[in-house]
CSV table of C-alpha atoms in Angstrom, one decimal:
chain,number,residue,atom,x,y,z
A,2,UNK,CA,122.7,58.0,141.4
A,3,UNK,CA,125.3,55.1,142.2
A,4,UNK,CA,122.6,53.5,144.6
A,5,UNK,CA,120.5,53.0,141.6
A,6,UNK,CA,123.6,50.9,139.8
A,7,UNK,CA,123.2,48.9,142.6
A,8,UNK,CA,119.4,47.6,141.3
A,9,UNK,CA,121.2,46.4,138.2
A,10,UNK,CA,123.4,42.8,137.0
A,11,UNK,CA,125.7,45.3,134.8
A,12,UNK,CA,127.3,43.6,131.3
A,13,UNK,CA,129.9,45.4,129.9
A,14,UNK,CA,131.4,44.9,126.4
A,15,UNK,CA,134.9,45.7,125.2
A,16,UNK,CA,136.3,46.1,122.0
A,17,UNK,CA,137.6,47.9,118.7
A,18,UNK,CA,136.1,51.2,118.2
A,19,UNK,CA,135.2,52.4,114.7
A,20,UNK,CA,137.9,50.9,112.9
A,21,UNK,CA,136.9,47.1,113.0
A,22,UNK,CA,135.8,46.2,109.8
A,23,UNK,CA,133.8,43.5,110.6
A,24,UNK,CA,129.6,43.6,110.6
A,25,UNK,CA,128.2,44.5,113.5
A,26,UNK,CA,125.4,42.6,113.7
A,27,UNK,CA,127.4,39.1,112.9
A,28,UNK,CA,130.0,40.7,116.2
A,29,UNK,CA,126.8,41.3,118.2
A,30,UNK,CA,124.7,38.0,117.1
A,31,UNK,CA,127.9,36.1,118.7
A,32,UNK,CA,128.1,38.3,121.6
A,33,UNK,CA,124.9,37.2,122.3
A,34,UNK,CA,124.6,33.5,121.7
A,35,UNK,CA,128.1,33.5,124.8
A,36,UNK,CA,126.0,35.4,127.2
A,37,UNK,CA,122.5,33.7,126.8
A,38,UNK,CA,124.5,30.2,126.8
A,39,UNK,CA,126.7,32.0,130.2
A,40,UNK,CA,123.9,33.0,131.7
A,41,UNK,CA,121.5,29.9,131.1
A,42,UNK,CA,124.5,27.8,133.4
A,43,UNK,CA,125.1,30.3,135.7
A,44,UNK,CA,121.2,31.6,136.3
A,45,UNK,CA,120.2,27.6,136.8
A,46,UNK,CA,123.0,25.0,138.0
A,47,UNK,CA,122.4,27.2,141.0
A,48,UNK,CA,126.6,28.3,141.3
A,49,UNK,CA,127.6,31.5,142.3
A,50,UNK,CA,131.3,32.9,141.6
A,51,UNK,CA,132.9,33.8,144.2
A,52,UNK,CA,133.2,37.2,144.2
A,53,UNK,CA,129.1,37.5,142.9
A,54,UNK,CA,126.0,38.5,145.3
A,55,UNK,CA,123.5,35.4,145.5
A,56,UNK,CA,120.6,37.7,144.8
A,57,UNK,CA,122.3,38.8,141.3
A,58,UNK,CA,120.5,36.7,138.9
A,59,UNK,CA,117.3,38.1,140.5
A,60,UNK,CA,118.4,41.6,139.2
A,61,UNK,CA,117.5,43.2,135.9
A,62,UNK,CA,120.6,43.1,133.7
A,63,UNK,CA,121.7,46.2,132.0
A,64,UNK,CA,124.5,46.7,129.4
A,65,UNK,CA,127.1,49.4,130.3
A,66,UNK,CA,128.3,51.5,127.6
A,67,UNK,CA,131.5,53.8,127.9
A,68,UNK,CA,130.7,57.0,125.6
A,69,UNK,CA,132.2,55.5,122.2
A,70,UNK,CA,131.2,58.2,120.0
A,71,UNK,CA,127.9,56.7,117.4
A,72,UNK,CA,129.8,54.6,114.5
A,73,UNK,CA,128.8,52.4,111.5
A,74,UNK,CA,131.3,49.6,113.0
A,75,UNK,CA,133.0,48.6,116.2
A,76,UNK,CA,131.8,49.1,120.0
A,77,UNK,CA,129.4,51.5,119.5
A,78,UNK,CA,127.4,50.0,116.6
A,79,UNK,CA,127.4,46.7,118.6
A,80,UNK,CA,126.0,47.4,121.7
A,81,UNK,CA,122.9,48.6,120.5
A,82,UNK,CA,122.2,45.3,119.0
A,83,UNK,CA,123.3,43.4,121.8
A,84,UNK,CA,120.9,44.8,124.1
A,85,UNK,CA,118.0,44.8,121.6
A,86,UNK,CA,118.5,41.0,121.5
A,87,UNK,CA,118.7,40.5,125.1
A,88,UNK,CA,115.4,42.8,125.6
A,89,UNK,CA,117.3,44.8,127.9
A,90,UNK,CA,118.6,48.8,128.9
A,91,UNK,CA,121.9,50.4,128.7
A,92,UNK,CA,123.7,52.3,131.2
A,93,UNK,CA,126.4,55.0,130.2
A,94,UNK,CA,129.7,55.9,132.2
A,95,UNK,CA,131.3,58.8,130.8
A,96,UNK,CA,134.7,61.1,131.4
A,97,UNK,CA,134.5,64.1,133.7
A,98,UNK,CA,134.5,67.2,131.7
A,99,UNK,CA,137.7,68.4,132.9
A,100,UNK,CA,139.3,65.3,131.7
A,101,UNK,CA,137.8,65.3,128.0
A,102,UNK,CA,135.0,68.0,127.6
A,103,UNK,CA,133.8,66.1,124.4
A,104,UNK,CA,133.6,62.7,125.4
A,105,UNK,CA,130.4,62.9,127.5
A,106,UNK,CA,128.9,65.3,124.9
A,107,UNK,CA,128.9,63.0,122.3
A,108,UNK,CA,127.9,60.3,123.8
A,109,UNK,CA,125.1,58.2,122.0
A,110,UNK,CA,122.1,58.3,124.7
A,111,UNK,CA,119.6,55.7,122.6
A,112,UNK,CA,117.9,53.0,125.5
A,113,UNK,CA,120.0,54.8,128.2
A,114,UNK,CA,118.4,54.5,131.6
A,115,UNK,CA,120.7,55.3,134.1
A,116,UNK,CA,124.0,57.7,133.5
A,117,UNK,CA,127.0,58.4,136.0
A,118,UNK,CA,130.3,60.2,135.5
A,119,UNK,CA,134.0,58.6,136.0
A,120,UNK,CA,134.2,60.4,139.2
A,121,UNK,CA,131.1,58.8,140.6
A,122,UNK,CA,132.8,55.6,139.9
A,123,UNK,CA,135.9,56.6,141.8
A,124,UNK,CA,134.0,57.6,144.6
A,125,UNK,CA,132.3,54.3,144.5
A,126,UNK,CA,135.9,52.3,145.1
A,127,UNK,CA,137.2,55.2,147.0
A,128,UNK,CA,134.5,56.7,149.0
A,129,UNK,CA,137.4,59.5,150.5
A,130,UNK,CA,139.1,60.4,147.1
A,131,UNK,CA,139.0,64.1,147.4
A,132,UNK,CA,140.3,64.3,151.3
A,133,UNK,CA,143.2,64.6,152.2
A,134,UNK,CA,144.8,62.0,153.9
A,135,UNK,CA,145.1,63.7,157.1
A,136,UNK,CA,141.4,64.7,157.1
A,137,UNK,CA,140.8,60.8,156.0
A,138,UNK,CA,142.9,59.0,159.1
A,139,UNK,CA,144.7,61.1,161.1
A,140,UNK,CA,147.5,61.7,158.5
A,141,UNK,CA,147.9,57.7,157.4
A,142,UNK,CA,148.8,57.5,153.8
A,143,UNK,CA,146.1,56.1,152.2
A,144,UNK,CA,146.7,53.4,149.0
A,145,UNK,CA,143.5,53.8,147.0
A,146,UNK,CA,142.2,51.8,144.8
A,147,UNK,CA,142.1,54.3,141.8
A,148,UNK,CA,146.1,54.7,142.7
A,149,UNK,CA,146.8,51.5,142.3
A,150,UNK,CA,145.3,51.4,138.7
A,151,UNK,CA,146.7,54.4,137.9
A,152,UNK,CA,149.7,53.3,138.7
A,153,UNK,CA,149.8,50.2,136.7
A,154,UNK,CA,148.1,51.6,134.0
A,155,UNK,CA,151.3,53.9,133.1
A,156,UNK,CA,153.1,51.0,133.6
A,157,UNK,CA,151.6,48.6,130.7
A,158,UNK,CA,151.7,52.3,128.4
A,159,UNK,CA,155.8,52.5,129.2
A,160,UNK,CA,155.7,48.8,128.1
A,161,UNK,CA,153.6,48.8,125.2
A,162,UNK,CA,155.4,52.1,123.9
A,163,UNK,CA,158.7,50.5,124.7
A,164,UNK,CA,157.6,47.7,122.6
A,165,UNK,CA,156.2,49.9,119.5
A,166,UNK,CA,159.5,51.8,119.8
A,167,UNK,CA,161.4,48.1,118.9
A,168,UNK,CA,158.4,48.1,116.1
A,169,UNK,CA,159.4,51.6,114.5
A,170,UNK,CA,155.8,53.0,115.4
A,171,UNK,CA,155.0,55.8,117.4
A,172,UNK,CA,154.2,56.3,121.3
A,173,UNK,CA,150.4,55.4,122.1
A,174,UNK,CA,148.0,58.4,122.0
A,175,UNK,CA,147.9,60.7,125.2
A,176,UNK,CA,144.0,59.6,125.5
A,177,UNK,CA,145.1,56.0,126.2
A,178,UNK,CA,145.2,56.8,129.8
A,179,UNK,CA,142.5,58.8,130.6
A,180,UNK,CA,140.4,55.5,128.8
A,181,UNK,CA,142.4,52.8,129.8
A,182,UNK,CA,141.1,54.1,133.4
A,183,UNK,CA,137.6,54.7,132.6
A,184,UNK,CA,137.4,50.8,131.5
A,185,UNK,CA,138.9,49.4,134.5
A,186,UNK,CA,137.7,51.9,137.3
A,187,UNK,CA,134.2,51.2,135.4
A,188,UNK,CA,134.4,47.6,135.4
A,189,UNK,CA,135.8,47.7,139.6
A,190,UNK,CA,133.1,49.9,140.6
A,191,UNK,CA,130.4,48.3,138.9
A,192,UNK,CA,131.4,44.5,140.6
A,193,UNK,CA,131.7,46.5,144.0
A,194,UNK,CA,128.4,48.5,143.9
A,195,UNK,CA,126.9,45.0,142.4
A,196,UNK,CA,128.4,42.3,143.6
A,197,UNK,CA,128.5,41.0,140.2
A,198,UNK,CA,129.8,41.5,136.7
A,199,UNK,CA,129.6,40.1,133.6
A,200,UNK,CA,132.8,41.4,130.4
A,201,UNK,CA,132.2,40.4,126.9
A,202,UNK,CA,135.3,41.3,124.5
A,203,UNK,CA,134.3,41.8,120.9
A,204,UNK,CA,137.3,39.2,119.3
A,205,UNK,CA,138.5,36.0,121.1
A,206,UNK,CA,141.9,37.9,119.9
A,207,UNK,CA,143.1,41.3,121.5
A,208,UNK,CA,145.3,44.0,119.9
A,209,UNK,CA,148.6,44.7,122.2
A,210,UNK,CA,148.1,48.2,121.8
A,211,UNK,CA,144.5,48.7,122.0
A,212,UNK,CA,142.8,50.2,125.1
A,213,UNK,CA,141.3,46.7,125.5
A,214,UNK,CA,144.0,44.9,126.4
A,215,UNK,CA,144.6,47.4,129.3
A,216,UNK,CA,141.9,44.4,130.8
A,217,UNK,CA,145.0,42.4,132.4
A,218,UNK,CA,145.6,45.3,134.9
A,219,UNK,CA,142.1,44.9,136.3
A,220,UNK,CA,143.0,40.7,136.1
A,221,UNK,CA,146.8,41.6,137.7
A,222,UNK,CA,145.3,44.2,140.6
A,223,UNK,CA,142.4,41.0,141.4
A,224,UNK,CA,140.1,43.5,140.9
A,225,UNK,CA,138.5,41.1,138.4
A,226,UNK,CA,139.1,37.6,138.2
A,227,UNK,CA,138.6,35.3,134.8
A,228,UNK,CA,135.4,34.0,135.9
A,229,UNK,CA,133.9,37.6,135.1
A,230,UNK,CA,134.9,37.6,131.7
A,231,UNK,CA,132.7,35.3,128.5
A,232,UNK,CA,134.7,34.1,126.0
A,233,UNK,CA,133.6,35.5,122.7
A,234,UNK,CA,133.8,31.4,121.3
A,235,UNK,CA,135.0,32.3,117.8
A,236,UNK,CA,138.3,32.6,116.4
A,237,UNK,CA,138.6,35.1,113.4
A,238,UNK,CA,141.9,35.8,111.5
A,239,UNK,CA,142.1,39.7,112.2
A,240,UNK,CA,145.5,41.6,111.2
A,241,UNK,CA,145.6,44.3,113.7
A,242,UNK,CA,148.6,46.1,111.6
A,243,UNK,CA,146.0,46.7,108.7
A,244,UNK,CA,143.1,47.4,111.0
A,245,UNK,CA,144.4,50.1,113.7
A,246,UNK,CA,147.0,52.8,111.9
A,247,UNK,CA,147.2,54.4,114.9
């Protein structure tokens, strides 16, 4: 099935889950107008990042979703529209169920045309993950790629928590992790498999503590660079303390 990713030009939006208490539609209208007016100068100046396959634009695009559970607001309620106004299909990456036996489960399925699993992913950027090293080259220890995100990952949560500690609020949720690392293994895989990637965020403004902002370790690692990512071209006054209790 990850051969079949490789047909695609994958989009991939980020942003507040159910808790943003803005309208959807108004979040997914702007969206919209920054990709068409993205892809309009990339698709005909004739330039091609860096990282990107020449034959991309020729590919169907298709907007990758990440499981958020169906919701009046946030992510999941903003998708939808976004690829109803592009005219174009959804992908959907979900956990493994040994990591969250829910997530994949409850996954809204609506315009979904092609559907992989986390570990697929992994395999994608790490095509030995499962051998040992030994069995992989002769006993040479092995850096992968997935390692190296996990690794900063915990990281960026000992900081943030460090830095809600100094705030009086709580540690971040366990889940953090196991998400924070579905978004960037999804977002790595997806540019290697394709050759290309385009990331919308929701807000021109990111939450410290959401599992958003865990899009600098992909930026840190060069697994993505900035020219992958569409500025969402509106700045809205958004008081994260009121928005996310958690």
């Amino acid at each position: 099935m990850i051969q079949a990713l490789a047909n695609y030009r994958p989009i991939i939006i980020e942003g507040m889950g159910w808790y943003d208490p803005r309208n959807p539609y108004e979040v997914a209208s702007q969206i919209v107008k920054q990709l068409e007016s993205h892809f309009a100068t990339v698709d005909t100046d004739g330039t091609v990042p860096p990282t990107s396959s020449p034959h991309s634009a020729s590919r169907s695009k298709l907007l990758i979703t990440q499981g958020d559970p169906l919701s009046e607001r946030g992510i999941s309620a903003i998708t939808p529209i976004v690829a109803e106004k592009l005219g174009i299909r959804r992908g959907l990456i979900t956990l493994d169920s040994h990591i969250n036996p829910n997530h994949c489960t409850n996954a809204p399925r609506d315009n979904v045309v092609l559907e992989l699993k986390y570990s697929d992913l992994v395999r994608a950027l790490d095509p030995n993950e499962g051998l040992t090293d030994e069995e992989v080259k002769n006993g040479n220890e092995i850096d992968r790629v997935t390692a190296k995100l996990e690794r900063r990952v915990e990281e960026h949560i000992t900081m943030k928590n460090e830095r809600r500690r100094k705030l009086g609020k709580p540690p971040l949720k366990t889940y953090f992790k196991d998400f924070a690392m579905l978004q960037e293994v999804t977002k790595a895989a997806c540019l290697r498999v394709c050759g290309d990637i385009t990331v919308a965020h929701t807000a021109a403004t990111i939450s410290e503590f959401s599992v958003t902002s865990f899009y600098e370790v992909g930026l840190e690692l060069g697994l993505l660079d900035k020219h992958h990512y569409v500025d969402y071209g509106l700045l809205e006054e958004l008081d994260f303390e009121k928005i996310d209790t958690r």
